[in-house]
């Protein structure tokens, strides 16, 4: 069964600290993996999209990594800001279906 | 560009009532999608459209209908609302297939629907 699991479910950090969010997937065949940021009461916004051949992709203070062999991805946030408080959703697309498989997200709270 | 807009933002329905959730995009995207997001769950695809006049079922289509008469609009119709349809509904669009890495999906702000 195609699944995307994220950990931790929630995370609290202090402003200025770094953090890493994890995503494990069992989707096959793999096409690409995306990280989205979803602010409370808003729709998801894309941070990165990575294909099989990409190991690392950055978007400002956000860096995503992908290990297609172990089927794991991580999202590293550097020097966190209060505006980073949001849910971060890992999404994987399978190469043979018409849908994206969404994880349940990690809820990040950044406190001053 | 306004991007993807959805109306209404909030709605409370009684069991058995019907309503239409509106979605409009001004990016000239061919592909449009409707998702629902239940608490603690990942987004699930309800219906999608690859162009005007063409729609297809997603993962959880029961209880919903869609139409795509124009490129810009993709309304979602709920007939005979049930408590199980209480959720947050997101419309999204993309220029090409949402599966492909080269085509990003853009989401609207969502409609929070409660059925009591």
Coordinates of N, CA, C and O in Angstrom, one line a residue, chain B:
Chain B
X1 N -2.1 38.6 -10.3 CA -2.9 37.4 -10.4 C -3.5 37.0 -9.0 O -2.7 37.1 -8.0
X2 N -4.7 36.7 -8.9 CA -5.3 36.3 -7.6 C -4.9 34.9 -7.3 O -5.0 34.4 -6.1
X3 N -4.6 34.1 -8.3 CA -4.2 32.7 -8.1 C -5.5 31.8 -8.0 O -6.3 31.9 -8.9
X4 N -5.6 31.0 -7.0 CA -6.8 30.1 -6.8 C -7.7 30.7 -5.7 O -7.2 30.9 -4.6
X5 N -8.9 31.0 -6.0 CA -9.8 31.6 -5.1 C -11.0 30.6 -4.8 O -11.4 29.9 -5.7
X6 N -11.4 30.6 -3.5 CA -12.5 29.7 -3.2 C -13.5 30.5 -2.4 O -13.2 31.3 -1.5
X7 N -14.8 30.1 -2.6 CA -15.9 30.7 -1.8 C -16.9 29.6 -1.5 O -17.1 28.7 -2.3
X8 N -17.6 29.6 -0.3 CA -17.3 30.5 0.8 C -16.1 30.1 1.6 O -15.5 29.0 1.3
X9 N -15.7 30.8 2.6 CA -14.6 30.4 3.5 C -15.1 29.5 4.6 O -14.4 28.6 5.0
X10 N -16.3 29.7 5.0 CA -16.9 28.9 6.0 C -18.4 28.6 5.7 O -19.0 29.5 5.0
X11 N -18.9 27.4 6.1 CA -20.3 27.2 5.8 C -20.7 26.1 6.8 O -20.0 25.1 7.1
X12 N -22.0 26.3 7.3 CA -22.6 25.2 8.2 C -23.8 24.7 7.4 O -24.7 25.5 7.1
X13 N -23.9 23.4 7.2 CA -25.0 22.8 6.6 C -25.8 21.9 7.5 O -25.2 21.3 8.4
X14 N -27.1 21.8 7.3 CA -27.8 20.8 8.0 C -27.8 19.5 7.1 O -27.7 19.5 5.9
X15 N -27.9 18.4 7.8 CA -27.9 17.0 7.1 C -29.0 17.1 6.1 O -30.2 17.5 6.3
X16 N -28.6 16.6 4.9 CA -29.6 16.5 3.8 C -29.6 17.8 2.9 O -30.2 17.7 1.7
X17 N -29.0 18.9 3.3 CA -29.0 20.1 2.5 C -27.9 19.9 1.4 O -27.1 19.0 1.5
X18 N -28.0 20.7 0.4 CA -27.0 20.7 -0.7 C -26.3 22.1 -0.8 O -26.9 23.1 -0.4
X19 N -25.1 22.1 -1.4 CA -24.5 23.3 -1.6 C -23.4 23.1 -2.7 O -23.0 22.0 -3.0
X20 N -22.9 24.2 -3.2 CA -21.8 24.2 -4.2 C -20.7 25.0 -3.7 O -20.8 26.2 -3.3
X21 N -19.5 24.4 -3.7 CA -18.3 25.1 -3.3 C -17.6 25.6 -4.6 O -17.5 24.9 -5.6
X22 N -17.4 26.9 -4.6 CA -16.8 27.6 -5.8 C -15.3 27.6 -5.8 O -14.7 27.8 -4.8
X23 N -14.7 27.4 -7.0 CA -13.3 27.5 -7.2 C -13.0 28.2 -8.5 O -13.5 27.7 -9.5
X24 N -12.1 29.2 -8.5 CA -11.7 29.9 -9.7 C -10.2 30.1 -9.7 O -9.7 30.4 -8.7
X25 N -9.6 29.9 -10.9 CA -8.2 30.2 -11.0 C -8.0 31.1 -12.2 O -8.7 31.0 -13.2
X26 N -7.0 32.0 -12.1 CA -6.8 33.0 -13.2 C -5.4 32.8 -13.8 O -4.8 33.8 -14.3
X27 N -4.8 31.6 -13.7 CA -3.5 31.3 -14.2 C -3.5 30.6 -15.5 O -2.5 30.1 -16.0
X28 N -4.7 30.4 -16.0 CA -4.9 29.6 -17.3 C -4.4 28.2 -17.2 O -3.8 27.6 -18.1
X29 N -4.6 27.6 -16.0 CA -4.1 26.2 -15.8 C -5.1 25.2 -16.4 O -6.3 25.4 -16.3
X30 N -4.6 24.2 -16.9 CA -5.4 23.2 -17.5 C -6.0 22.2 -16.4 O -7.1 21.8 -16.5
X31 N -5.2 21.9 -15.5 CA -5.6 20.9 -14.5 C -6.1 21.5 -13.2 O -5.5 22.5 -12.7
X32 N -7.2 21.0 -12.7 CA -7.8 21.5 -11.4 C -8.2 20.3 -10.6 O -8.5 19.2 -11.1
X33 N -8.1 20.5 -9.3 CA -8.3 19.4 -8.3 C -9.2 19.9 -7.2 O -9.2 21.0 -6.8
X34 N -9.9 18.9 -6.6 CA -10.6 19.1 -5.3 C -10.1 18.1 -4.3 O -10.0 16.9 -4.6
X35 N -9.6 18.6 -3.1 CA -9.2 17.7 -2.0 C -10.0 18.0 -0.8 O -10.6 19.1 -0.6
X36 N -10.1 17.1 0.1 CA -10.6 17.3 1.4 C -9.5 16.9 2.4 O -8.7 16.0 2.2
X37 N -9.5 17.7 3.5 CA -8.5 17.5 4.6 C -9.2 17.3 5.9 O -9.8 18.3 6.4
X38 N -9.2 16.1 6.4 CA -9.8 15.8 7.7 C -8.8 16.0 8.8 O -7.6 15.8 8.6
X39 N -9.2 16.3 10.0 CA -8.2 16.5 11.1 C -7.3 15.3 11.3 O -7.8 14.1 11.4
X40 N -6.0 15.6 11.3 CA -5.0 14.5 11.6 C -4.8 13.6 10.4 O -4.1 12.5 10.5
X41 N -5.4 13.9 9.2 CA -5.3 13.0 8.1 C -4.6 13.8 6.9 O -4.6 15.1 6.9
X42 N -4.0 13.1 6.0 CA -3.5 13.7 4.8 C -4.6 14.1 3.8 O -5.7 13.6 3.9
X43 N -4.3 15.0 2.9 CA -5.3 15.4 1.9 C -5.7 14.3 1.0 O -4.8 13.4 0.7
X44 N -7.0 14.2 0.7 CA -7.5 13.1 -0.1 C -8.1 13.8 -1.4 O -8.9 14.7 -1.3
X45 N -7.8 13.2 -2.5 CA -8.3 13.7 -3.8 C -9.8 13.3 -4.0 O -10.1 12.1 -4.0
X46 N -10.6 14.3 -4.3 CA -12.1 14.0 -4.5 C -12.3 13.8 -6.0 O -12.8 12.8 -6.4
X47 N -12.1 14.8 -6.8 CA -12.2 14.8 -8.2 C -11.1 15.7 -8.8 O -10.5 16.5 -8.1
X48 N -10.9 15.5 -10.1 CA -9.9 16.3 -10.8 C -10.4 16.5 -12.2 O -11.3 15.8 -12.7
X49 N -9.8 17.5 -12.9 CA -10.1 17.8 -14.3 C -8.9 18.1 -15.0 O -8.0 18.9 -14.5
X50 N -8.8 17.6 -16.2 CA -7.6 17.8 -17.1 C -7.8 18.9 -18.1 O -6.9 19.3 -18.9
X51 N -9.0 19.5 -18.1 CA -9.4 20.5 -19.0 C -10.9 20.7 -19.1 O -11.6 19.9 -18.5
X52 N -11.3 21.8 -19.7 CA -12.7 22.1 -19.8 C -13.5 20.9 -20.4 O -13.1 20.4 -21.4
X53 N -14.5 20.5 -19.7 CA -15.4 19.5 -20.2 C -14.9 18.1 -19.8 O -15.6 17.1 -20.1
X54 N -13.8 17.9 -19.1 CA -13.3 16.6 -18.8 C -13.1 16.6 -17.2 O -12.3 17.4 -16.7
X55 N -13.7 15.6 -16.6 CA -13.5 15.4 -15.2 C -13.4 13.9 -14.9 O -13.8 13.1 -15.7
X56 N -12.8 13.6 -13.7 CA -12.6 12.2 -13.4 C -12.5 12.1 -11.9 O -12.2 13.1 -11.1
X57 N -12.9 10.9 -11.4 CA -13.0 10.7 -9.9 C -11.6 10.5 -9.4 O -10.7 10.0 -10.0
X58 N -11.5 10.9 -8.1 CA -10.2 10.7 -7.4 C -10.4 9.6 -6.4 O -11.1 8.6 -6.7
X59 N -9.8 9.7 -5.2 CA -9.8 8.7 -4.2 C -11.1 8.5 -3.5 O -11.6 7.5 -3.1
X60 N -11.8 9.7 -3.2 CA -13.0 9.7 -2.3 C -14.1 10.5 -3.0 O -14.6 11.5 -2.5
X61 N -14.7 10.1 -4.1 CA -15.7 10.9 -4.9 C -17.1 10.8 -4.4 O -18.0 11.6 -4.8
X62 N -17.4 9.7 -3.6 CA -18.8 9.5 -3.2 C -19.4 10.7 -2.5 O -18.9 11.1 -1.5
X63 N -20.6 11.1 -2.9 CA -21.3 12.2 -2.3 C -21.0 13.5 -2.9 O -21.6 14.5 -2.4
X64 N -20.2 13.5 -3.9 CA -19.8 14.8 -4.6 C -20.0 14.7 -6.1 O -20.0 13.6 -6.7
X65 N -20.2 15.9 -6.7 CA -20.2 16.0 -8.1 C -19.4 17.2 -8.6 O -19.4 18.2 -7.8
X66 N -18.9 17.2 -9.8 CA -18.1 18.4 -10.3 C -18.5 18.6 -11.7 O -19.1 17.8 -12.4
X67 N -18.2 19.8 -12.2 CA -18.3 20.1 -13.6 C -17.2 21.1 -14.0 O -16.6 21.7 -13.1
X68 N -16.9 21.1 -15.2 CA -15.8 22.0 -15.7 C -16.2 22.6 -17.1 O -15.8 22.1 -18.1
X69 N -17.0 23.6 -17.0 CA -17.5 24.2 -18.2 C -16.5 25.2 -18.8 O -16.6 25.5 -20.0
X70 N -15.7 25.8 -18.0 CA -14.7 26.8 -18.4 C -13.3 26.4 -17.9 O -13.2 25.6 -16.9
X71 N -12.2 26.9 -18.4 CA -10.9 26.7 -17.9 C -10.8 27.2 -16.5 O -10.1 26.6 -15.6
X72 N -11.4 28.3 -16.2 CA -11.2 29.0 -14.9 C -11.9 28.4 -13.7 O -11.5 28.5 -12.6
X73 N -13.1 27.8 -14.0 CA -14.0 27.4 -12.9 C -14.1 25.9 -12.7 O -14.3 25.2 -13.7
X74 N -14.2 25.5 -11.4 CA -14.3 24.1 -11.2 C -15.1 23.9 -9.9 O -14.6 23.7 -8.8
X75 N -16.4 24.0 -9.9 CA -17.2 23.9 -8.7 C -17.4 22.5 -8.3 O -17.5 21.6 -9.1
X76 N -17.6 22.4 -6.9 CA -17.8 21.1 -6.3 C -19.2 21.1 -5.7 O -19.5 22.0 -4.9
X77 N -20.0 20.1 -6.1 CA -21.4 20.1 -5.6 C -21.5 19.0 -4.5 O -21.1 17.9 -4.8
X78 N -22.1 19.3 -3.4 CA -22.5 18.4 -2.4 C -24.0 18.2 -2.4 O -24.7 19.1 -2.2
X79 N -24.4 17.0 -2.6 CA -25.8 16.6 -2.6 C -26.1 15.9 -1.3 O -25.3 15.0 -1.0
X80 N -27.2 16.2 -0.7 CA -27.6 15.4 0.5 C -26.4 15.4 1.5 O -25.9 14.3 1.8
X81 N -26.1 16.5 2.1 CA -24.9 16.6 3.0 C -25.0 15.6 4.2 O -26.1 15.5 4.7
X82 N -23.9 15.0 4.5 CA -23.9 14.1 5.7 C -22.8 14.5 6.6 O -21.8 15.2 6.2
X83 N -22.9 14.2 7.9 CA -21.8 14.6 8.9 C -20.4 14.1 8.5 O -19.4 14.8 8.8
X84 N -20.3 13.0 7.7 CA -19.0 12.5 7.3 C -18.3 13.5 6.3 O -17.1 13.3 6.0
X85 N -19.1 14.4 5.7 CA -18.5 15.4 4.8 C -18.0 16.7 5.5 O -17.5 17.6 4.9
X86 N -18.1 16.7 6.8 CA -17.5 17.8 7.6 C -16.0 17.7 7.4 O -15.4 16.7 7.7
X87 N -15.4 18.8 6.8 CA -14.0 18.7 6.5 C -13.6 20.1 6.0 O -14.4 21.0 5.9
X88 N -12.3 20.3 5.7 CA -11.8 21.5 5.0 C -11.5 21.1 3.5 O -10.9 20.1 3.3
X89 N -12.1 21.8 2.6 CA -12.0 21.5 1.2 C -11.0 22.5 0.5 O -11.2 23.7 0.7
X90 N -10.1 21.9 -0.2 CA -9.1 22.7 -0.9 C -9.2 22.4 -2.4 O -9.3 21.3 -2.9
X91 N -9.2 23.5 -3.2 CA -9.2 23.4 -4.6 C -7.7 23.8 -5.0 O -7.0 24.6 -4.3
X92 N -7.2 23.1 -6.0 CA -5.9 23.4 -6.5 C -5.8 23.4 -8.0 O -6.8 22.8 -8.7
X93 N -4.8 23.9 -8.6 CA -4.7 23.9 -10.0 C -3.2 23.8 -10.4 O -2.3 24.1 -9.6
X94 N -2.9 23.3 -11.6 CA -1.6 23.2 -12.1 C -1.6 23.3 -13.7 O -2.6 23.0 -14.3
X95 N -0.5 23.8 -14.2 CA -0.5 24.0 -15.7 C -0.5 22.6 -16.4 O -1.2 22.4 -17.4
X96 N 0.2 21.7 -15.9 CA 0.3 20.3 -16.4 C -0.1 19.3 -15.4 O -0.6 19.7 -14.3
X97 N 0.1 18.0 -15.7 CA -0.2 17.0 -14.7 C 0.4 17.2 -13.3 O 1.6 17.4 -13.2
X98 N -0.5 17.1 -12.3 CA 0.0 17.4 -11.0 C 1.1 16.4 -10.5 O 1.8 16.7 -9.6
X99 N 1.1 15.2 -11.1 CA 2.1 14.2 -10.8 C 3.5 14.6 -11.2 O 4.5 14.2 -10.6
X100 N 3.6 15.3 -12.3 CA 4.9 15.6 -12.9 C 5.7 16.6 -12.0 O 5.1 17.6 -11.6
X101 N 7.0 16.4 -11.8 CA 7.8 17.3 -11.0 C 7.8 18.7 -11.6 O 8.1 19.7 -10.8
X102 N 7.7 18.9 -12.9 CA 7.8 20.2 -13.5 C 6.5 21.0 -13.3 O 6.5 22.2 -13.7
X103 N 5.5 20.4 -12.8 CA 4.2 21.2 -12.7 C 3.8 21.3 -11.2 O 3.4 20.3 -10.6
X104 N 3.9 22.5 -10.7 CA 3.6 22.7 -9.3 C 2.1 22.9 -9.1 O 1.4 23.5 -10.0
X105 N 1.5 22.4 -8.0 CA 0.1 22.6 -7.7 C 0.0 23.8 -6.8 O 0.7 23.9 -5.9
X106 N -1.0 24.7 -7.2 CA -1.3 25.9 -6.4 C -2.6 25.7 -5.7 O -3.6 25.3 -6.4
X107 N -2.6 25.9 -4.4 CA -3.8 25.6 -3.7 C -4.6 26.9 -3.3 O -3.9 28.0 -3.1
X108 N -5.9 26.8 -3.2 CA -6.7 27.9 -2.7 C -6.7 27.9 -1.2 O -6.1 27.1 -0.6
X109 N -7.3 28.9 -0.6 CA -7.3 29.1 0.9 C -8.2 28.1 1.6 O -8.1 28.0 2.8
X110 N -9.1 27.4 0.9 CA -9.9 26.4 1.6 C -11.3 26.9 2.0 O -11.5 28.1 2.2
X111 N -12.2 25.9 2.1 CA -13.5 26.1 2.6 C -13.7 25.2 3.8 O -13.6 24.0 3.6
X112 N -14.1 25.7 5.0 CA -14.3 24.9 6.1 C -15.8 24.6 6.2 O -16.6 25.5 6.4
X113 N -16.2 23.4 6.0 CA -17.6 23.0 6.0 C -17.9 22.1 7.2 O -17.2 21.1 7.5
X114 N -19.0 22.4 7.9 CA -19.5 21.6 9.0 C -20.9 21.2 8.7 O -21.8 22.0 8.3
X115 N -21.2 19.9 8.8 CA -22.5 19.4 8.5 C -23.1 18.8 9.9 O -22.4 18.0 10.5
X116 N -24.2 19.4 10.3 CA -24.7 19.0 11.6 C -26.2 18.5 11.5 O -26.8 18.8 10.5

